[in-house]
Amino acid sequence: MVILYNTRDGQGNDFVKEVEIKEFPVSAASFRCPVCGGTFGEGVRVKDAVSANFTDWAYLGEYICRECSRMLSLYFYSYEISPKGIELFNAREASAKILGPHEPPFRIVITVSQKKHLFYKSAVNYDADCFYINLEEERIQTTKARMRELFDFVECLITIGQSKRQMAEGELSMQTIGKVGFSALEKLQRELKSSREIQIPLFCGQPRDIHEEEAIECITTLTRRI
């Protein structure tokens, strides 16, 4: 099984990568899958599907179902799992994926380290408008409305030259404040203190292809609502 993934090479050129989803051998066993909760008469023996370095045995039993075992191939990627299957996305596609349609039940996982299995630590969502997103191992509850607001705020700040690293520390440059006012700094600090939701656009956010004046208007409009 192969899934397509949009990415870039070291020179910044876009290309489509073919990601192989491993199919592990199954054997007869009567068990309840620790990931999806389904009951099965055959499955994949976990120790035959993970490396010797695997340590998350508290999350998995002896067997996992065939469908869930495919997620063992996804540790390097961000993805959504739903009845539509596995959909991979990169950071540039994250806002469209999060704000787009979702078919329950679904999981959304954003990898930071690209080194960990995260699917069995993620929440299964049954509401397409109010749901959890896993940012690495952290489950963050949010809504589409909140994500739209926070991606607008963060990405428009990036567009006018503000660094995400400085935002993550609760600061804006004086140049940015001169453009959007202290209310933007107050909103940033409020968001950082009140929830973890803003961490998602702070990790995934991208500059927008809009004029600086449009970005400034978006930011100041958002801050006036608070």
JSON list of C-alpha atoms in Angstrom, two decimals:
[
{"chain": "A", "resi": 1, "resn": "MET", "atom": "CA", "xyz": [0.00, 0.00, 0.00]},
{"chain": "A", "resi": 2, "resn": "VAL", "atom": "CA", "xyz": [1.39, 3.40, -1.02]},
{"chain": "A", "resi": 3, "resn": "ILE", "atom": "CA", "xyz": [0.19, 6.86, 0.06]},
{"chain": "A", "resi": 4, "resn": "LEU", "atom": "CA", "xyz": [1.27, 10.10, -1.63]},
{"chain": "A", "resi": 5, "resn": "TYR", "atom": "CA", "xyz": [2.88, 12.84, 0.46]},
{"chain": "A", "resi": 6, "resn": "ASN", "atom": "CA", "xyz": [3.65, 16.39, -0.66]},
{"chain": "A", "resi": 7, "resn": "THR", "atom": "CA", "xyz": [7.09, 17.50, 0.49]},
{"chain": "A", "resi": 8, "resn": "ARG", "atom": "CA", "xyz": [10.21, 19.46, -0.53]},
{"chain": "A", "resi": 9, "resn": "ASP", "atom": "CA", "xyz": [13.80, 18.54, -1.18]},
{"chain": "A", "resi": 10, "resn": "GLY", "atom": "CA", "xyz": [16.88, 20.21, 0.31]},
{"chain": "A", "resi": 11, "resn": "GLN", "atom": "CA", "xyz": [16.74, 22.93, -2.34]},
{"chain": "A", "resi": 12, "resn": "GLY", "atom": "CA", "xyz": [13.13, 23.80, -1.60]},
{"chain": "A", "resi": 13, "resn": "ASN", "atom": "CA", "xyz": [11.68, 22.11, -4.67]},
{"chain": "A", "resi": 14, "resn": "ASP", "atom": "CA", "xyz": [8.23, 20.57, -4.27]},
{"chain": "A", "resi": 15, "resn": "PHE", "atom": "CA", "xyz": [7.79, 16.91, -5.10]},
{"chain": "A", "resi": 16, "resn": "VAL", "atom": "CA", "xyz": [5.45, 14.04, -4.29]},
{"chain": "A", "resi": 17, "resn": "LYS", "atom": "CA", "xyz": [6.88, 11.22, -2.21]},
{"chain": "A", "resi": 18, "resn": "GLU", "atom": "CA", "xyz": [5.45, 7.71, -2.26]},
{"chain": "A", "resi": 19, "resn": "VAL", "atom": "CA", "xyz": [5.14, 6.49, 1.33]},
{"chain": "A", "resi": 20, "resn": "GLU", "atom": "CA", "xyz": [4.96, 2.74, 1.73]},
{"chain": "A", "resi": 21, "resn": "ILE", "atom": "CA", "xyz": [2.53, 1.51, 4.36]},
{"chain": "A", "resi": 22, "resn": "LYS", "atom": "CA", "xyz": [3.83, -1.81, 5.64]},
{"chain": "A", "resi": 23, "resn": "GLU", "atom": "CA", "xyz": [1.56, -4.82, 5.65]},
{"chain": "A", "resi": 24, "resn": "PHE", "atom": "CA", "xyz": [2.52, -7.17, 8.48]},
{"chain": "A", "resi": 25, "resn": "PRO", "atom": "CA", "xyz": [1.71, -10.89, 8.55]},
{"chain": "A", "resi": 26, "resn": "VAL", "atom": "CA", "xyz": [-1.35, -11.82, 10.58]},
{"chain": "A", "resi": 27, "resn": "SER", "atom": "CA", "xyz": [-1.93, -14.86, 12.74]},
{"chain": "A", "resi": 28, "resn": "ALA", "atom": "CA", "xyz": [-4.95, -16.39, 14.42]},
{"chain": "A", "resi": 29, "resn": "ALA", "atom": "CA", "xyz": [-5.69, -14.82, 17.79]},
{"chain": "A", "resi": 30, "resn": "SER", "atom": "CA", "xyz": [-8.79, -13.81, 19.72]},
{"chain": "A", "resi": 31, "resn": "PHE", "atom": "CA", "xyz": [-8.29, -10.30, 21.09]},
{"chain": "A", "resi": 32, "resn": "ARG", "atom": "CA", "xyz": [-9.65, -6.80, 21.46]},
{"chain": "A", "resi": 33, "resn": "CYS", "atom": "CA", "xyz": [-7.53, -4.25, 19.59]},
{"chain": "A", "resi": 34, "resn": "PRO", "atom": "CA", "xyz": [-6.01, -1.81, 22.09]},
{"chain": "A", "resi": 35, "resn": "VAL", "atom": "CA", "xyz": [-6.23, 1.03, 19.55]},
{"chain": "A", "resi": 36, "resn": "CYS", "atom": "CA", "xyz": [-9.66, 0.85, 17.89]},
{"chain": "A", "resi": 37, "resn": "GLY", "atom": "CA", "xyz": [-11.38, -1.36, 20.47]},
{"chain": "A", "resi": 38, "resn": "GLY", "atom": "CA", "xyz": [-12.68, -3.85, 17.89]},
{"chain": "A", "resi": 39, "resn": "THR", "atom": "CA", "xyz": [-12.82, -7.59, 18.55]},
{"chain": "A", "resi": 40, "resn": "PHE", "atom": "CA", "xyz": [-10.89, -9.79, 16.11]},
{"chain": "A", "resi": 41, "resn": "GLY", "atom": "CA", "xyz": [-10.07, -13.41, 15.41]},
{"chain": "A", "resi": 42, "resn": "GLU", "atom": "CA", "xyz": [-6.74, -12.64, 13.78]},
{"chain": "A", "resi": 43, "resn": "GLY", "atom": "CA", "xyz": [-4.21, -9.86, 14.03]},
{"chain": "A", "resi": 44, "resn": "VAL", "atom": "CA", "xyz": [-0.63, -8.64, 13.90]},
{"chain": "A", "resi": 45, "resn": "ARG", "atom": "CA", "xyz": [1.69, -9.67, 16.71]},
{"chain": "A", "resi": 46, "resn": "VAL", "atom": "CA", "xyz": [3.06, -6.35, 17.99]},
{"chain": "A", "resi": 47, "resn": "LYS", "atom": "CA", "xyz": [6.54, -7.62, 18.80]},
{"chain": "A", "resi": 48, "resn": "ASP", "atom": "CA", "xyz": [6.90, -8.70, 15.16]},
{"chain": "A", "resi": 49, "resn": "ALA", "atom": "CA", "xyz": [5.97, -5.22, 13.91]},
{"chain": "A", "resi": 50, "resn": "VAL", "atom": "CA", "xyz": [8.07, -2.90, 16.11]},
{"chain": "A", "resi": 51, "resn": "SER", "atom": "CA", "xyz": [11.80, -2.52, 16.64]},
{"chain": "A", "resi": 52, "resn": "ALA", "atom": "CA", "xyz": [13.78, -3.67, 19.65]},
{"chain": "A", "resi": 53, "resn": "ASN", "atom": "CA", "xyz": [13.82, -0.02, 20.80]},
{"chain": "A", "resi": 54, "resn": "PHE", "atom": "CA", "xyz": [10.05, 0.10, 21.25]},
{"chain": "A", "resi": 55, "resn": "THR", "atom": "CA", "xyz": [9.09, 0.95, 24.84]},
{"chain": "A", "resi": 56, "resn": "ASP", "atom": "CA", "xyz": [5.39, 1.91, 24.74]},
{"chain": "A", "resi": 57, "resn": "TRP", "atom": "CA", "xyz": [4.12, -1.51, 25.77]},
{"chain": "A", "resi": 58, "resn": "ALA", "atom": "CA", "xyz": [1.68, 0.10, 28.22]},
{"chain": "A", "resi": 59, "resn": "TYR", "atom": "CA", "xyz": [-0.37, 1.28, 25.22]},
{"chain": "A", "resi": 60, "resn": "LEU", "atom": "CA", "xyz": [-0.36, -1.95, 23.21]},
{"chain": "A", "resi": 61, "resn": "GLY", "atom": "CA", "xyz": [-1.09, -5.56, 24.05]},
{"chain": "A", "resi": 62, "resn": "GLU", "atom": "CA", "xyz": [0.23, -8.67, 22.35]},
{"chain": "A", "resi": 63, "resn": "TYR", "atom": "CA", "xyz": [-1.82, -8.11, 19.19]},
{"chain": "A", "resi": 64, "resn": "ILE", "atom": "CA", "xyz": [-3.11, -5.21, 17.14]},
{"chain": "A", "resi": 65, "resn": "CYS", "atom": "CA", "xyz": [-5.61, -5.41, 14.29]},
{"chain": "A", "resi": 66, "resn": "ARG", "atom": "CA", "xyz": [-4.40, -5.26, 10.70]},
{"chain": "A", "resi": 67, "resn": "GLU", "atom": "CA", "xyz": [-5.98, -1.86, 10.02]},
{"chain": "A", "resi": 68, "resn": "CYS", "atom": "CA", "xyz": [-4.41, -0.23, 13.08]},
{"chain": "A", "resi": 69, "resn": "SER", "atom": "CA", "xyz": [-1.04, -1.87, 12.40]},
{"chain": "A", "resi": 70, "resn": "ARG", "atom": "CA", "xyz": [-0.73, 0.27, 9.26]},
{"chain": "A", "resi": 71, "resn": "MET", "atom": "CA", "xyz": [-0.33, 3.31, 11.49]},
{"chain": "A", "resi": 72, "resn": "LEU", "atom": "CA", "xyz": [3.02, 1.93, 12.65]},
{"chain": "A", "resi": 73, "resn": "SER", "atom": "CA", "xyz": [4.39, 3.25, 9.34]},
{"chain": "A", "resi": 74, "resn": "LEU", "atom": "CA", "xyz": [3.39, 6.85, 10.09]},
{"chain": "A", "resi": 75, "resn": "TYR", "atom": "CA", "xyz": [5.77, 8.00, 12.83]},
{"chain": "A", "resi": 76, "resn": "PHE", "atom": "CA", "xyz": [7.61, 10.32, 10.43]},
{"chain": "A", "resi": 77, "resn": "TYR", "atom": "CA", "xyz": [4.44, 12.12, 9.26]},
{"chain": "A", "resi": 78, "resn": "SER", "atom": "CA", "xyz": [1.47, 14.22, 10.32]},
{"chain": "A", "resi": 79, "resn": "TYR", "atom": "CA", "xyz": [-1.82, 12.62, 9.37]},
{"chain": "A", "resi": 80, "resn": "GLU", "atom": "CA", "xyz": [-5.55, 12.25, 9.72]},
{"chain": "A", "resi": 81, "resn": "ILE", "atom": "CA", "xyz": [-7.11, 8.81, 10.12]},
{"chain": "A", "resi": 82, "resn": "SER", "atom": "CA", "xyz": [-10.80, 8.50, 9.28]},
{"chain": "A", "resi": 83, "resn": "PRO", "atom": "CA", "xyz": [-13.22, 6.22, 7.39]},
{"chain": "A", "resi": 84, "resn": "LYS", "atom": "CA", "xyz": [-11.67, 7.75, 4.25]},
{"chain": "A", "resi": 85, "resn": "GLY", "atom": "CA", "xyz": [-8.36, 6.12, 5.19]},
{"chain": "A", "resi": 86, "resn": "ILE", "atom": "CA", "xyz": [-4.93, 7.60, 5.94]},
{"chain": "A", "resi": 87, "resn": "GLU", "atom": "CA", "xyz": [-4.31, 11.16, 4.75]},
{"chain": "A", "resi": 88, "resn": "LEU", "atom": "CA", "xyz": [-0.81, 12.57, 5.19]},
{"chain": "A", "resi": 89, "resn": "PHE", "atom": "CA", "xyz": [-0.18, 16.32, 5.36]},
{"chain": "A", "resi": 90, "resn": "ASN", "atom": "CA", "xyz": [2.81, 18.60, 5.82]},
{"chain": "A", "resi": 91, "resn": "ALA", "atom": "CA", "xyz": [3.04, 21.77, 7.91]},
{"chain": "A", "resi": 92, "resn": "ARG", "atom": "CA", "xyz": [2.10, 23.95, 4.93]},
{"chain": "A", "resi": 93, "resn": "GLU", "atom": "CA", "xyz": [-1.12, 21.94, 4.53]},
{"chain": "A", "resi": 94, "resn": "ALA", "atom": "CA", "xyz": [-1.96, 21.76, 8.24]},
{"chain": "A", "resi": 95, "resn": "SER", "atom": "CA", "xyz": [-4.39, 24.68, 8.45]},
{"chain": "A", "resi": 96, "resn": "ALA", "atom": "CA", "xyz": [-6.35, 23.49, 5.40]},
{"chain": "A", "resi": 97, "resn": "LYS", "atom": "CA", "xyz": [-6.49, 19.98, 6.83]},
{"chain": "A", "resi": 98, "resn": "ILE", "atom": "CA", "xyz": [-7.61, 21.12, 10.29]},
{"chain": "A", "resi": 99, "resn": "LEU", "atom": "CA", "xyz": [-10.18, 23.61, 8.96]},
{"chain": "A", "resi": 100, "resn": "GLY", "atom": "CA", "xyz": [-11.44, 21.28, 6.24]},
{"chain": "A", "resi": 101, "resn": "PRO", "atom": "CA", "xyz": [-14.19, 18.66, 6.47]},
{"chain": "A", "resi": 102, "resn": "HIS", "atom": "CA", "xyz": [-13.78, 15.71, 8.83]},
{"chain": "A", "resi": 103, "resn": "GLU", "atom": "CA", "xyz": [-15.59, 12.39, 8.72]},
{"chain": "A", "resi": 104, "resn": "PRO", "atom": "CA", "xyz": [-15.98, 10.88, 12.21]},
{"chain": "A", "resi": 105, "resn": "PRO", "atom": "CA", "xyz": [-14.59, 8.90, 13.78]},
{"chain": "A", "resi": 106, "resn": "PHE", "atom": "CA", "xyz": [-11.22, 10.49, 13.10]},
{"chain": "A", "resi": 107, "resn": "ARG", "atom": "CA", "xyz": [-7.82, 11.21, 14.63]},
{"chain": "A", "resi": 108, "resn": "ILE", "atom": "CA", "xyz": [-5.54, 14.15, 13.80]},
{"chain": "A", "resi": 109, "resn": "VAL", "atom": "CA", "xyz": [-1.87, 13.79, 14.67]},
{"chain": "A", "resi": 110, "resn": "ILE", "atom": "CA", "xyz": [0.87, 16.38, 14.13]},
{"chain": "A", "resi": 111, "resn": "THR", "atom": "CA", "xyz": [4.39, 15.07, 14.59]},
{"chain": "A", "resi": 112, "resn": "VAL", "atom": "CA", "xyz": [7.10, 17.34, 15.95]},
{"chain": "A", "resi": 113, "resn": "SER", "atom": "CA", "xyz": [10.04, 14.98, 16.49]},
{"chain": "A", "resi": 114, "resn": "GLN", "atom": "CA", "xyz": [9.26, 12.65, 13.55]},
{"chain": "A", "resi": 115, "resn": "LYS", "atom": "CA", "xyz": [10.61, 9.86, 15.76]},
{"chain": "A", "resi": 116, "resn": "LYS", "atom": "CA", "xyz": [7.63, 8.57, 17.76]},
{"chain": "A", "resi": 117, "resn": "HIS", "atom": "CA", "xyz": [4.57, 6.42, 17.23]},
{"chain": "A", "resi": 118, "resn": "LEU", "atom": "CA", "xyz": [1.71, 8.69, 18.25]},
{"chain": "A", "resi": 119, "resn": "PHE", "atom": "CA", "xyz": [-1.52, 7.13, 16.96]},
{"chain": "A", "resi": 120, "resn": "TYR", "atom": "CA", "xyz": [-2.25, 5.11, 20.08]},
{"chain": "A", "resi": 121, "resn": "LYS", "atom": "CA", "xyz": [-1.84, 8.26, 22.20]},
{"chain": "A", "resi": 122, "resn": "SER", "atom": "CA", "xyz": [-4.30, 10.26, 20.11]},
{"chain": "A", "resi": 123, "resn": "ALA", "atom": "CA", "xyz": [-8.00, 10.80, 20.76]},
{"chain": "A", "resi": 124, "resn": "VAL", "atom": "CA", "xyz": [-10.76, 9.43, 18.54]},
{"chain": "A", "resi": 125, "resn": "ASN", "atom": "CA", "xyz": [-13.09, 12.29, 17.58]},
{"chain": "A", "resi": 126, "resn": "TYR", "atom": "CA", "xyz": [-16.80, 11.97, 16.88]},
{"chain": "A", "resi": 127, "resn": "ASP", "atom": "CA", "xyz": [-17.59, 15.69, 16.43]},
{"chain": "A", "resi": 128, "resn": "ALA", "atom": "CA", "xyz": [-16.35, 17.36, 13.23]},
{"chain": "A", "resi": 129, "resn": "ASP", "atom": "CA", "xyz": [-16.39, 20.85, 14.77]},
{"chain": "A", "resi": 130, "resn": "CYS", "atom": "CA", "xyz": [-15.12, 20.26, 18.31]},
{"chain": "A", "resi": 131, "resn": "PHE", "atom": "CA", "xyz": [-12.24, 17.81, 18.54]},
{"chain": "A", "resi": 132, "resn": "TYR", "atom": "CA", "xyz": [-8.78, 16.91, 19.81]},
{"chain": "A", "resi": 133, "resn": "ILE", "atom": "CA", "xyz": [-5.55, 17.33, 17.89]},
{"chain": "A", "resi": 134, "resn": "ASN", "atom": "CA", "xyz": [-2.41, 15.54, 18.99]},
{"chain": "A", "resi": 135, "resn": "LEU", "atom": "CA", "xyz": [0.61, 17.85, 18.82]},
{"chain": "A", "resi": 136, "resn": "GLU", "atom": "CA", "xyz": [3.26, 15.17, 19.31]},
{"chain": "A", "resi": 137, "resn": "GLU", "atom": "CA", "xyz": [2.10, 13.43, 22.52]},
{"chain": "A", "resi": 138, "resn": "GLU", "atom": "CA", "xyz": [-0.08, 16.28, 23.79]},
{"chain": "A", "resi": 139, "resn": "ARG", "atom": "CA", "xyz": [-3.84, 16.11, 23.22]},
{"chain": "A", "resi": 140, "resn": "ILE", "atom": "CA", "xyz": [-5.19, 19.61, 22.63]},
{"chain": "A", "resi": 141, "resn": "GLN", "atom": "CA", "xyz": [-8.95, 20.16, 22.57]},
{"chain": "A", "resi": 142, "resn": "THR", "atom": "CA", "xyz": [-10.14, 22.82, 20.15]},
{"chain": "A", "resi": 143, "resn": "THR", "atom": "CA", "xyz": [-12.82, 23.81, 17.66]},
{"chain": "A", "resi": 144, "resn": "LYS", "atom": "CA", "xyz": [-12.77, 24.83, 14.02]},
{"chain": "A", "resi": 145, "resn": "ALA", "atom": "CA", "xyz": [-13.74, 28.35, 15.01]},
{"chain": "A", "resi": 146, "resn": "ARG", "atom": "CA", "xyz": [-10.83, 28.64, 17.44]},
{"chain": "A", "resi": 147, "resn": "MET", "atom": "CA", "xyz": [-8.38, 27.16, 14.97]},
{"chain": "A", "resi": 148, "resn": "ARG", "atom": "CA", "xyz": [-9.53, 29.56, 12.26]},
{"chain": "A", "resi": 149, "resn": "GLU", "atom": "CA", "xyz": [-9.05, 32.51, 14.63]},
{"chain": "A", "resi": 150, "resn": "LEU", "atom": "CA", "xyz": [-5.62, 31.40, 15.85]},
{"chain": "A", "resi": 151, "resn": "PHE", "atom": "CA", "xyz": [-4.26, 30.47, 12.43]},
{"chain": "A", "resi": 152, "resn": "ASP", "atom": "CA", "xyz": [-5.44, 33.88, 11.15]},
{"chain": "A", "resi": 153, "resn": "PHE", "atom": "CA", "xyz": [-3.71, 35.62, 14.04]},
{"chain": "A", "resi": 154, "resn": "VAL", "atom": "CA", "xyz": [-0.41, 33.72, 13.93]},
{"chain": "A", "resi": 155, "resn": "GLU", "atom": "CA", "xyz": [-0.06, 33.43, 10.16]},
{"chain": "A", "resi": 156, "resn": "CYS", "atom": "CA", "xyz": [-0.81, 37.12, 9.59]},
{"chain": "A", "resi": 157, "resn": "LEU", "atom": "CA", "xyz": [1.83, 38.00, 12.20]},
{"chain": "A", "resi": 158, "resn": "ILE", "atom": "CA", "xyz": [4.31, 35.77, 10.36]},
{"chain": "A", "resi": 159, "resn": "THR", "atom": "CA", "xyz": [3.32, 37.48, 7.10]},
{"chain": "A", "resi": 160, "resn": "ILE", "atom": "CA", "xyz": [4.38, 40.90, 8.44]},
{"chain": "A", "resi": 161, "resn": "GLY", "atom": "CA", "xyz": [7.74, 39.52, 9.56]},
{"chain": "A", "resi": 162, "resn": "GLN", "atom": "CA", "xyz": [7.18, 38.30, 13.11]},
{"chain": "A", "resi": 163, "resn": "SER", "atom": "CA", "xyz": [9.11, 35.16, 14.11]},
{"chain": "A", "resi": 164, "resn": "LYS", "atom": "CA", "xyz": [7.28, 32.16, 15.58]},
{"chain": "A", "resi": 165, "resn": "ARG", "atom": "CA", "xyz": [10.10, 31.60, 18.06]},
{"chain": "A", "resi": 166, "resn": "GLN", "atom": "CA", "xyz": [9.59, 35.04, 19.59]},
{"chain": "A", "resi": 167, "resn": "MET", "atom": "CA", "xyz": [5.81, 34.55, 19.66]},
{"chain": "A", "resi": 168, "resn": "ALA", "atom": "CA", "xyz": [6.25, 31.23, 21.47]},
{"chain": "A", "resi": 169, "resn": "GLU", "atom": "CA", "xyz": [8.11, 33.16, 24.18]},
{"chain": "A", "resi": 170, "resn": "GLY", "atom": "CA", "xyz": [5.19, 35.59, 24.54]},
{"chain": "A", "resi": 171, "resn": "GLU", "atom": "CA", "xyz": [6.94, 38.47, 22.80]},
{"chain": "A", "resi": 172, "resn": "LEU", "atom": "CA", "xyz": [6.50, 40.57, 19.67]},
{"chain": "A", "resi": 173, "resn": "SER", "atom": "CA", "xyz": [9.18, 42.73, 18.11]},
{"chain": "A", "resi": 174, "resn": "MET", "atom": "CA", "xyz": [8.85, 46.49, 18.45]},
{"chain": "A", "resi": 175, "resn": "GLN", "atom": "CA", "xyz": [8.58, 46.65, 14.67]},
{"chain": "A", "resi": 176, "resn": "THR", "atom": "CA", "xyz": [5.54, 44.34, 14.80]},
{"chain": "A", "resi": 177, "resn": "ILE", "atom": "CA", "xyz": [3.97, 46.28, 17.69]},
{"chain": "A", "resi": 178, "resn": "GLY", "atom": "CA", "xyz": [4.46, 49.47, 15.71]},
{"chain": "A", "resi": 179, "resn": "LYS", "atom": "CA", "xyz": [2.36, 47.98, 12.92]},
{"chain": "A", "resi": 180, "resn": "VAL", "atom": "CA", "xyz": [-0.43, 46.29, 14.91]},
{"chain": "A", "resi": 181, "resn": "GLY", "atom": "CA", "xyz": [-0.37, 47.87, 18.35]},
{"chain": "A", "resi": 182, "resn": "PHE", "atom": "CA", "xyz": [0.05, 46.50, 21.87]},
{"chain": "A", "resi": 183, "resn": "SER", "atom": "CA", "xyz": [-3.35, 44.79, 21.73]},
{"chain": "A", "resi": 184, "resn": "ALA", "atom": "CA", "xyz": [-1.80, 42.07, 19.56]},
{"chain": "A", "resi": 185, "resn": "LEU", "atom": "CA", "xyz": [0.86, 41.43, 22.21]},
{"chain": "A", "resi": 186, "resn": "GLU", "atom": "CA", "xyz": [-1.84, 41.31, 24.89]},
{"chain": "A", "resi": 187, "resn": "LYS", "atom": "CA", "xyz": [-3.84, 38.80, 22.87]},
{"chain": "A", "resi": 188, "resn": "LEU", "atom": "CA", "xyz": [-0.76, 36.63, 22.27]},
{"chain": "A", "resi": 189, "resn": "GLN", "atom": "CA", "xyz": [0.10, 36.54, 25.96]},
{"chain": "A", "resi": 190, "resn": "ARG", "atom": "CA", "xyz": [-3.52, 35.84, 26.90]},
{"chain": "A", "resi": 191, "resn": "GLU", "atom": "CA", "xyz": [-3.70, 32.93, 24.48]},
{"chain": "A", "resi": 192, "resn": "LEU", "atom": "CA", "xyz": [-0.45, 31.45, 25.76]},
{"chain": "A", "resi": 193, "resn": "LYS", "atom": "CA", "xyz": [-1.71, 31.60, 29.34]},
{"chain": "A", "resi": 194, "resn": "SER", "atom": "CA", "xyz": [-5.29, 30.45, 28.81]},
{"chain": "A", "resi": 195, "resn": "SER", "atom": "CA", "xyz": [-4.89, 27.31, 26.66]},
{"chain": "A", "resi": 196, "resn": "ARG", "atom": "CA", "xyz": [-2.54, 25.24, 24.55]},
{"chain": "A", "resi": 197, "resn": "GLU", "atom": "CA", "xyz": [-4.47, 25.77, 21.29]},
{"chain": "A", "resi": 198, "resn": "ILE", "atom": "CA", "xyz": [-2.17, 28.46, 19.93]},
{"chain": "A", "resi": 199, "resn": "GLN", "atom": "CA", "xyz": [0.73, 25.98, 20.02]},
{"chain": "A", "resi": 200, "resn": "ILE", "atom": "CA", "xyz": [-0.71, 24.32, 16.91]},
{"chain": "A", "resi": 201, "resn": "PRO", "atom": "CA", "xyz": [-0.40, 27.35, 14.58]},
{"chain": "A", "resi": 202, "resn": "LEU", "atom": "CA", "xyz": [2.84, 28.33, 16.31]},
{"chain": "A", "resi": 203, "resn": "PHE", "atom": "CA", "xyz": [4.26, 25.02, 15.09]},
{"chain": "A", "resi": 204, "resn": "CYS", "atom": "CA", "xyz": [2.49, 24.70, 11.72]},
{"chain": "A", "resi": 205, "resn": "GLY", "atom": "CA", "xyz": [1.75, 28.29, 10.74]},
{"chain": "A", "resi": 206, "resn": "GLN", "atom": "CA", "xyz": [3.02, 29.67, 7.42]},
{"chain": "A", "resi": 207, "resn": "PRO", "atom": "CA", "xyz": [3.25, 33.15, 5.89]},
{"chain": "A", "resi": 208, "resn": "ARG", "atom": "CA", "xyz": [0.27, 34.00, 3.70]},
{"chain": "A", "resi": 209, "resn": "ASP", "atom": "CA", "xyz": [0.35, 35.21, 0.14]},
{"chain": "A", "resi": 210, "resn": "ILE", "atom": "CA", "xyz": [-1.39, 38.49, 0.92]},
{"chain": "A", "resi": 211, "resn": "HIS", "atom": "CA", "xyz": [-0.37, 42.14, 1.13]},
{"chain": "A", "resi": 212, "resn": "GLU", "atom": "CA", "xyz": [0.96, 43.41, 4.45]},
{"chain": "A", "resi": 213, "resn": "GLU", "atom": "CA", "xyz": [-1.99, 45.79, 4.74]},
{"chain": "A", "resi": 214, "resn": "GLU", "atom": "CA", "xyz": [-4.41, 42.84, 4.57]},
{"chain": "A", "resi": 215, "resn": "ALA", "atom": "CA", "xyz": [-2.45, 40.95, 7.22]},
{"chain": "A", "resi": 216, "resn": "ILE", "atom": "CA", "xyz": [-2.42, 43.98, 9.54]},
{"chain": "A", "resi": 217, "resn": "GLU", "atom": "CA", "xyz": [-6.16, 44.47, 9.11]},
{"chain": "A", "resi": 218, "resn": "CYS", "atom": "CA", "xyz": [-6.78, 40.81, 9.96]},
{"chain": "A", "resi": 219, "resn": "ILE", "atom": "CA", "xyz": [-4.66, 41.03, 13.12]},
{"chain": "A", "resi": 220, "resn": "THR", "atom": "CA", "xyz": [-6.17, 44.28, 14.38]},
{"chain": "A", "resi": 221, "resn": "THR", "atom": "CA", "xyz": [-9.70, 43.04, 13.67]},
{"chain": "A", "resi": 222, "resn": "LEU", "atom": "CA", "xyz": [-9.04, 39.91, 15.74]},
{"chain": "A", "resi": 223, "resn": "THR", "atom": "CA", "xyz": [-7.61, 41.88, 18.64]},
{"chain": "A", "resi": 224, "resn": "ARG", "atom": "CA", "xyz": [-10.56, 44.28, 18.68]},
{"chain": "A", "resi": 225, "resn": "ARG", "atom": "CA", "xyz": [-12.93, 41.34, 19.25]},
{"chain": "A", "resi": 226, "resn": "ILE", "atom": "CA", "xyz": [-11.36, 40.46, 22.60]}
]
